[in-house]
XYZ file of C-alpha atoms in Angstrom:
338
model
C -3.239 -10.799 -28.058
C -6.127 -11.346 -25.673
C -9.262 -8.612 -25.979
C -11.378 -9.527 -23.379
C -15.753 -9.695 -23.979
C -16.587 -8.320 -20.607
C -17.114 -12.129 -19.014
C -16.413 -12.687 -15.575
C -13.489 -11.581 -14.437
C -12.946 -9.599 -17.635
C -13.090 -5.975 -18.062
C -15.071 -5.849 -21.860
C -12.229 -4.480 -24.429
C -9.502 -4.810 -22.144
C -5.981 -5.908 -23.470
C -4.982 -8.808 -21.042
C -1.037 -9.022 -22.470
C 0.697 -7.417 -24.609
C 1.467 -10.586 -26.844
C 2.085 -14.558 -26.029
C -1.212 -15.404 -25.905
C -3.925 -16.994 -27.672
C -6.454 -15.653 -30.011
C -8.836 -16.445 -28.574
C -9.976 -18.839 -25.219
C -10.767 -22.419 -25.751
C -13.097 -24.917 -24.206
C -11.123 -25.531 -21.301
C -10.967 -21.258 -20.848
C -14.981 -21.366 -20.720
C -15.043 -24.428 -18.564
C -12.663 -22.798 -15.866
C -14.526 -19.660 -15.784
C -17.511 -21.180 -15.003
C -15.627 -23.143 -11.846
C -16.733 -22.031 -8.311
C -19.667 -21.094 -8.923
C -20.929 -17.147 -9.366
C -17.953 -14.595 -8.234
C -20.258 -11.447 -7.997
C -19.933 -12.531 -3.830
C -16.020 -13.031 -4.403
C -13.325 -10.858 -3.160
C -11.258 -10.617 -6.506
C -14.552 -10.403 -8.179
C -15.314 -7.353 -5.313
C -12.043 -5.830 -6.536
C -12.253 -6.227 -10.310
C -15.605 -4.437 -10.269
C -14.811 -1.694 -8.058
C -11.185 -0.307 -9.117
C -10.094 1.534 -12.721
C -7.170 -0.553 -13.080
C -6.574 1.325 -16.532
C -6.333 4.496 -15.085
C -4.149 3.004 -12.361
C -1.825 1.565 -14.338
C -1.824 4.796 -16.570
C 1.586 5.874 -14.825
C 3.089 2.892 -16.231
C 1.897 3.148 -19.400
C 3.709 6.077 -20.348
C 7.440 4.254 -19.941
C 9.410 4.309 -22.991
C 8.786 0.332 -23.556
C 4.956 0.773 -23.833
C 5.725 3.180 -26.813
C 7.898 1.521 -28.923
C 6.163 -0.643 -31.350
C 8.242 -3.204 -32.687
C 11.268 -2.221 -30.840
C 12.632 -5.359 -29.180
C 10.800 -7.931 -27.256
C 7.003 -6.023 -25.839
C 6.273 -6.042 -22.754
C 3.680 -7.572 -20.436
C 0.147 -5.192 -20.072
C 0.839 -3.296 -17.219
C -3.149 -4.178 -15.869
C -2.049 -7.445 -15.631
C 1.302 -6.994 -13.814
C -0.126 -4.203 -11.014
C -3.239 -6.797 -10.309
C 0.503 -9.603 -10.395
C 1.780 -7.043 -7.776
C -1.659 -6.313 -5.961
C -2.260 -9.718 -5.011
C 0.973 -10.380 -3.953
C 0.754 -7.590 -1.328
C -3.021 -8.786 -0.382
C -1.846 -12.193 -0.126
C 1.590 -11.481 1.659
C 3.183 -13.683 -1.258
C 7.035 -13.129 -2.554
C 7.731 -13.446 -5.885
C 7.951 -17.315 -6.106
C 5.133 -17.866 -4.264
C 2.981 -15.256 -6.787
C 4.236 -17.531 -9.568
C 3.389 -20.598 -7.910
C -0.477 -19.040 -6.874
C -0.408 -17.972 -10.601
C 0.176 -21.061 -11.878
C -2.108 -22.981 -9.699
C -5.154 -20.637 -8.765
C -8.095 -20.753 -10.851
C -8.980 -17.465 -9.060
C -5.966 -15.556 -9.435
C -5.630 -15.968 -13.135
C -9.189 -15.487 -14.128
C -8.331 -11.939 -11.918
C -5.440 -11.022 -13.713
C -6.672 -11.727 -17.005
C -4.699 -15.185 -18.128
C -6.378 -18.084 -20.037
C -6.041 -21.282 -19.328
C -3.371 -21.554 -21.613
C -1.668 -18.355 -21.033
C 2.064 -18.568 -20.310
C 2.530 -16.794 -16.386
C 5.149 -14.652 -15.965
C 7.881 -15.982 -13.953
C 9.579 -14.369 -10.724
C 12.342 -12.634 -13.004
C 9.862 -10.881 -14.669
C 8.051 -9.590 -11.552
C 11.811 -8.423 -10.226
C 12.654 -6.721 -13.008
C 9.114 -4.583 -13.806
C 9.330 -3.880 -9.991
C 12.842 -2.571 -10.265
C 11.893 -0.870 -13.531
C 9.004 1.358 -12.131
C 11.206 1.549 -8.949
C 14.053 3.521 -11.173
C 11.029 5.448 -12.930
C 10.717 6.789 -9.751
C 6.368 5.763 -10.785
C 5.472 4.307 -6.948
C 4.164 7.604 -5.714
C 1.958 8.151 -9.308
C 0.177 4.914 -8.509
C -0.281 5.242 -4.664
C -1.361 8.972 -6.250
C -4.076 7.469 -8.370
C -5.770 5.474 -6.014
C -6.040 8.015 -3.779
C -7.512 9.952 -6.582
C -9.871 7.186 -7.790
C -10.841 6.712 -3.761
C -11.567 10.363 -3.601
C -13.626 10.412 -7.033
C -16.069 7.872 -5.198
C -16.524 9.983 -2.638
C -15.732 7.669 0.005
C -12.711 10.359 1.916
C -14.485 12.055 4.971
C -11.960 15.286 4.580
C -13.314 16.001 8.222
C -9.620 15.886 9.426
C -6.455 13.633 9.389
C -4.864 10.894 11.369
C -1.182 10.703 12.111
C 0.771 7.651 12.577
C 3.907 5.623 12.485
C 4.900 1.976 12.389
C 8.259 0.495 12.378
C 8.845 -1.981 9.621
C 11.510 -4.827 11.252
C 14.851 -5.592 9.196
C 17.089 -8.394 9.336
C 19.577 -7.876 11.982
C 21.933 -9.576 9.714
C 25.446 -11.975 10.820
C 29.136 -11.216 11.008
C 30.743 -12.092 8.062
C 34.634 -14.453 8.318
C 35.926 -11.075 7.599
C 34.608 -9.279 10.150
C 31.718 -7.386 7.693
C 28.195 -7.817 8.427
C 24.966 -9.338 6.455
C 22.586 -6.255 8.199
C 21.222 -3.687 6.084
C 23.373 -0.465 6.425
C 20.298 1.447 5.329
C 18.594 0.409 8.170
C 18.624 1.798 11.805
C 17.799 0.949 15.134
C 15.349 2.382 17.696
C 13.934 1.547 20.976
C 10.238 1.229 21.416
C 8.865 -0.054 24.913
C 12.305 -1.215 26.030
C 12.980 -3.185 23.498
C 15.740 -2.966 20.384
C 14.320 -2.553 17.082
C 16.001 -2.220 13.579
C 14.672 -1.639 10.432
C 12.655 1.550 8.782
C 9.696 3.317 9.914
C 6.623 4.283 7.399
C 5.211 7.510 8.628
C 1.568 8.049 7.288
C -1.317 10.822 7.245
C -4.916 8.678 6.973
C -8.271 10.590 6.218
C -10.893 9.561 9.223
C -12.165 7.360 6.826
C -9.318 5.235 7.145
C -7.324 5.869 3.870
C -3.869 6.473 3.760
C -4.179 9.880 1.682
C 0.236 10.581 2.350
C 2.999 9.174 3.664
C 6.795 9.370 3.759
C 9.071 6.638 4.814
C 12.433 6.742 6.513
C 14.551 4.519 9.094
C 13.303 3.713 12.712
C 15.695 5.775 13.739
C 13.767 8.976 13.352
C 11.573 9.837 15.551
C 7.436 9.819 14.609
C 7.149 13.342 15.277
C 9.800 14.141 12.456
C 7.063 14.096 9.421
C 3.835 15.124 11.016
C 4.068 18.297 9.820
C 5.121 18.208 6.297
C 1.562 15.484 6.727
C -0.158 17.887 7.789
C 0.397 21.031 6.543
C -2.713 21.244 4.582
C -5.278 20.021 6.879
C -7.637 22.864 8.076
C -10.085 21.049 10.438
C -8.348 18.224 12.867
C -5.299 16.313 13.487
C -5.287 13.507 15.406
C -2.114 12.353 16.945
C -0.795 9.927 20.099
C 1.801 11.634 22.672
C 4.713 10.534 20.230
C 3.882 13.937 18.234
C 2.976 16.201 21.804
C 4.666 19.554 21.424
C 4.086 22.751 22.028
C 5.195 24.591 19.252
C 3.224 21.944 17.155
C 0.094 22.797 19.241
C 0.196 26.465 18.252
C 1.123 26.329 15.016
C -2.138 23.933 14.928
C -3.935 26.466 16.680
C -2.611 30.093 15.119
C -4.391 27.932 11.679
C -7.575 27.343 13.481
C -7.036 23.762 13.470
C -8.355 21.302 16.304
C -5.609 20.140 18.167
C -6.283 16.326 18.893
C -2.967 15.501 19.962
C -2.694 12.919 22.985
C -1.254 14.947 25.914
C 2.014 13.357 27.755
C 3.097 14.757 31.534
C 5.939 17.339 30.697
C 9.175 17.287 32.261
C 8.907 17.148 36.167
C 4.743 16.666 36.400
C 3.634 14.400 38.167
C 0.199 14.046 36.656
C -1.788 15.183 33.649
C -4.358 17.905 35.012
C -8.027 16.677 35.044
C -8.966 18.503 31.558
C -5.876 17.098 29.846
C -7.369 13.429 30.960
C -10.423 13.969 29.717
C -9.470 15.311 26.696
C -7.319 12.339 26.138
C -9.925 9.891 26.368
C -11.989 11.998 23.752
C -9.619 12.014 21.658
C -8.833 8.347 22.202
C -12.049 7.720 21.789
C -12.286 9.364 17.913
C -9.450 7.679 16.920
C -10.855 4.326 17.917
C -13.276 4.804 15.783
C -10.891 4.985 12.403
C -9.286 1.531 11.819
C -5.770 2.101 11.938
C -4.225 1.736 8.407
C -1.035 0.417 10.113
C -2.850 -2.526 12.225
C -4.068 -3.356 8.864
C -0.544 -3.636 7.060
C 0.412 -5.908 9.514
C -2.742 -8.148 10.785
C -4.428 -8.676 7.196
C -1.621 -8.110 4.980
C 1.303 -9.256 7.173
C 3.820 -6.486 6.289
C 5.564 -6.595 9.618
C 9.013 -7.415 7.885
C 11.047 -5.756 5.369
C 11.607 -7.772 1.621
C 14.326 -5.993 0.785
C 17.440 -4.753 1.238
C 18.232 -0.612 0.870
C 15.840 2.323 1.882
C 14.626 2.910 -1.903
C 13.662 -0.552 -2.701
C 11.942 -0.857 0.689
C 10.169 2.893 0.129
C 8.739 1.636 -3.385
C 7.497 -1.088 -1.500
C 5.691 0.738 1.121
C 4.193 2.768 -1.366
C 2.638 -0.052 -3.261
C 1.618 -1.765 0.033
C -0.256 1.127 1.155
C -1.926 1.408 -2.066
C -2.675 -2.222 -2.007
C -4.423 -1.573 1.605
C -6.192 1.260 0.298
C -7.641 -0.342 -2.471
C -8.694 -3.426 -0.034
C -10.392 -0.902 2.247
C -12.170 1.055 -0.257
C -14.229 -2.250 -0.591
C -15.619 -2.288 2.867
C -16.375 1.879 3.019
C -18.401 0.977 -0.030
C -20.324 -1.337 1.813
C -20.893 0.541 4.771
């Protein structure tokens, strides 16, 4: 067992794995931590210093395996394996190409907490703790806690939320000899701008700060409008919202609560135009939701999640889950530097 002494990269008393390890690090250890120079400037080095993974990875913790001493093979620390599954999801890397980074990346290992010498778990192992917190049901705890942590710091504005949805793209699969297909029956298929989309849909509720503080997930079938409310139903200053969620039930239930009504304002059935004050008030609300960077234009321009990895709505849900977390985490950094 590893016990870290607080060096760079280390968190002081932290248990990097659970066992198959060294005692202790050897020269070449020191020599590759001192590689690159100082990482206080770094973004892993940024991330280390600034998140609890600990209290994260606390969820996990409390599966049966991390509580059986001596029972069977242990397991590997669960810090180690959510910074394994963090950097995959900041990196846009599957689980081959994590190994391979693992393996190869000064960085990345000094990050996670391996030596030198430290064996790196293999893609199996990543498939099979993913699938294991997936059937604990533990995604939402996680995404939970950094929401938590993220609120602790006092970086959430609470001055009102931001509604949203992006559709996440599936494979549309190929006919089988036997007539079958390869496509994800999960899945579904929507049209957005005239064109044919299939896949799922992650519906989210960001604080103005930016952070994803909810979300639910569910195929591109169903409509945005279908989750705003359940999103919503605790806000008690502003919602922000394009046309996509314009109705008028929605806008006096909003308004019976004494909440501001920012939804966008779309021409209703037979008018021609939107009036003059329904214009302007577009553009001001247009104009306050430019000024939030949208979570989802982050999950797909920095952290390329534009495609589904999987196939089946739970293992694609868990996913979402732990890619929003991953983008919250990531923009945490830059509200701290603001």
């Amino acid at each position: 067992m590893i016990v870290s002494d607080g060096g760079p990269g280390w968190a002081a008393g932290s248990t990097v794995m659970a066992i198959r390890s060294n005692e202790s690090m050897g020269f070449v250890d020191v020599m590759m931590a001192e590689l690159g120079g100082p990482r206080s400037g770094t973004l892993l080095a940024r991330l280390e210093a600034a998140t609890p993974w600990e209290k994260l990875a606390a969820p996990i913790r409390v599966l049966p395996e991390y509580n059986n001493a001596g029972a069977g093979r242990p397991p590997w620390c669960p810090v180690l394996m959510l910074k394994c599954l963090m950097l995959a999801k900041w990196n846009n890397l599957s689980d081959p190409g994590l190994e391979e980074q693992l393996q190869d990346r000064i960085s990345f290992r000094r990050f996670v907490g391996l030596s030198f010498t430290d064996k790196t778990p293999d893609e199996t192992t990543f498939v099979r703790f993913r699938d294991r917190l997936r059937e604990a049901g533990i995604h939402d705890a996680i995404f939970d806690a950094v929401v938590e942590h993220i609120e602790r710091e006092g970086l959430l504005v609470r001055e009102g939320t931001m509604v949203d949805a992006t559709i996440i793209e599936a494979p549309r699969g190929r006919p089988r000899p036997d007539g079958t297909t390869t496509r994800d029956q999960e899945a579904g298929f929507t049209k957005k701008h005239g064109a044919s989309h299939h896949g799922y849909k992650g519906h989210i509720a960001a604080d103005l700060s930016g952070i994803v503080v909810d979300y639910r997930f569910g195929t591109a079938k169903e409509h945005d409008s279908n989750h705003i409310d359940d999103l919503t139903i605790n806000e008690t200053r502003l919602v922000l919202a394009d046309s996509a969620y314009s109705d008028r039930r929605r806008r006096a239930e909003l308004r019976a609560r004494g909440v501001i009504d920012g939804i966008i304002y779309k021409r209703n059935r037979g008018q021609k135009d939107l009036h003059d004050w329904q214009e302007r008030w577009n553009r001001a609300v247009a104009r306050r939701r430019a000024r939030v960077e949208h979570p989802t234009a982050m999950l797909k321009q920095q952290l390329g999640y534009r495609r589904v990895r999987y196939r089946g709505r739970q293992r694609n849900e868990f996913d979402f889950a732990l890619t929003m977390a991953a983008c919250n985490i990531k923009k945490s950094l830059s509200l701290k530097a603001a």
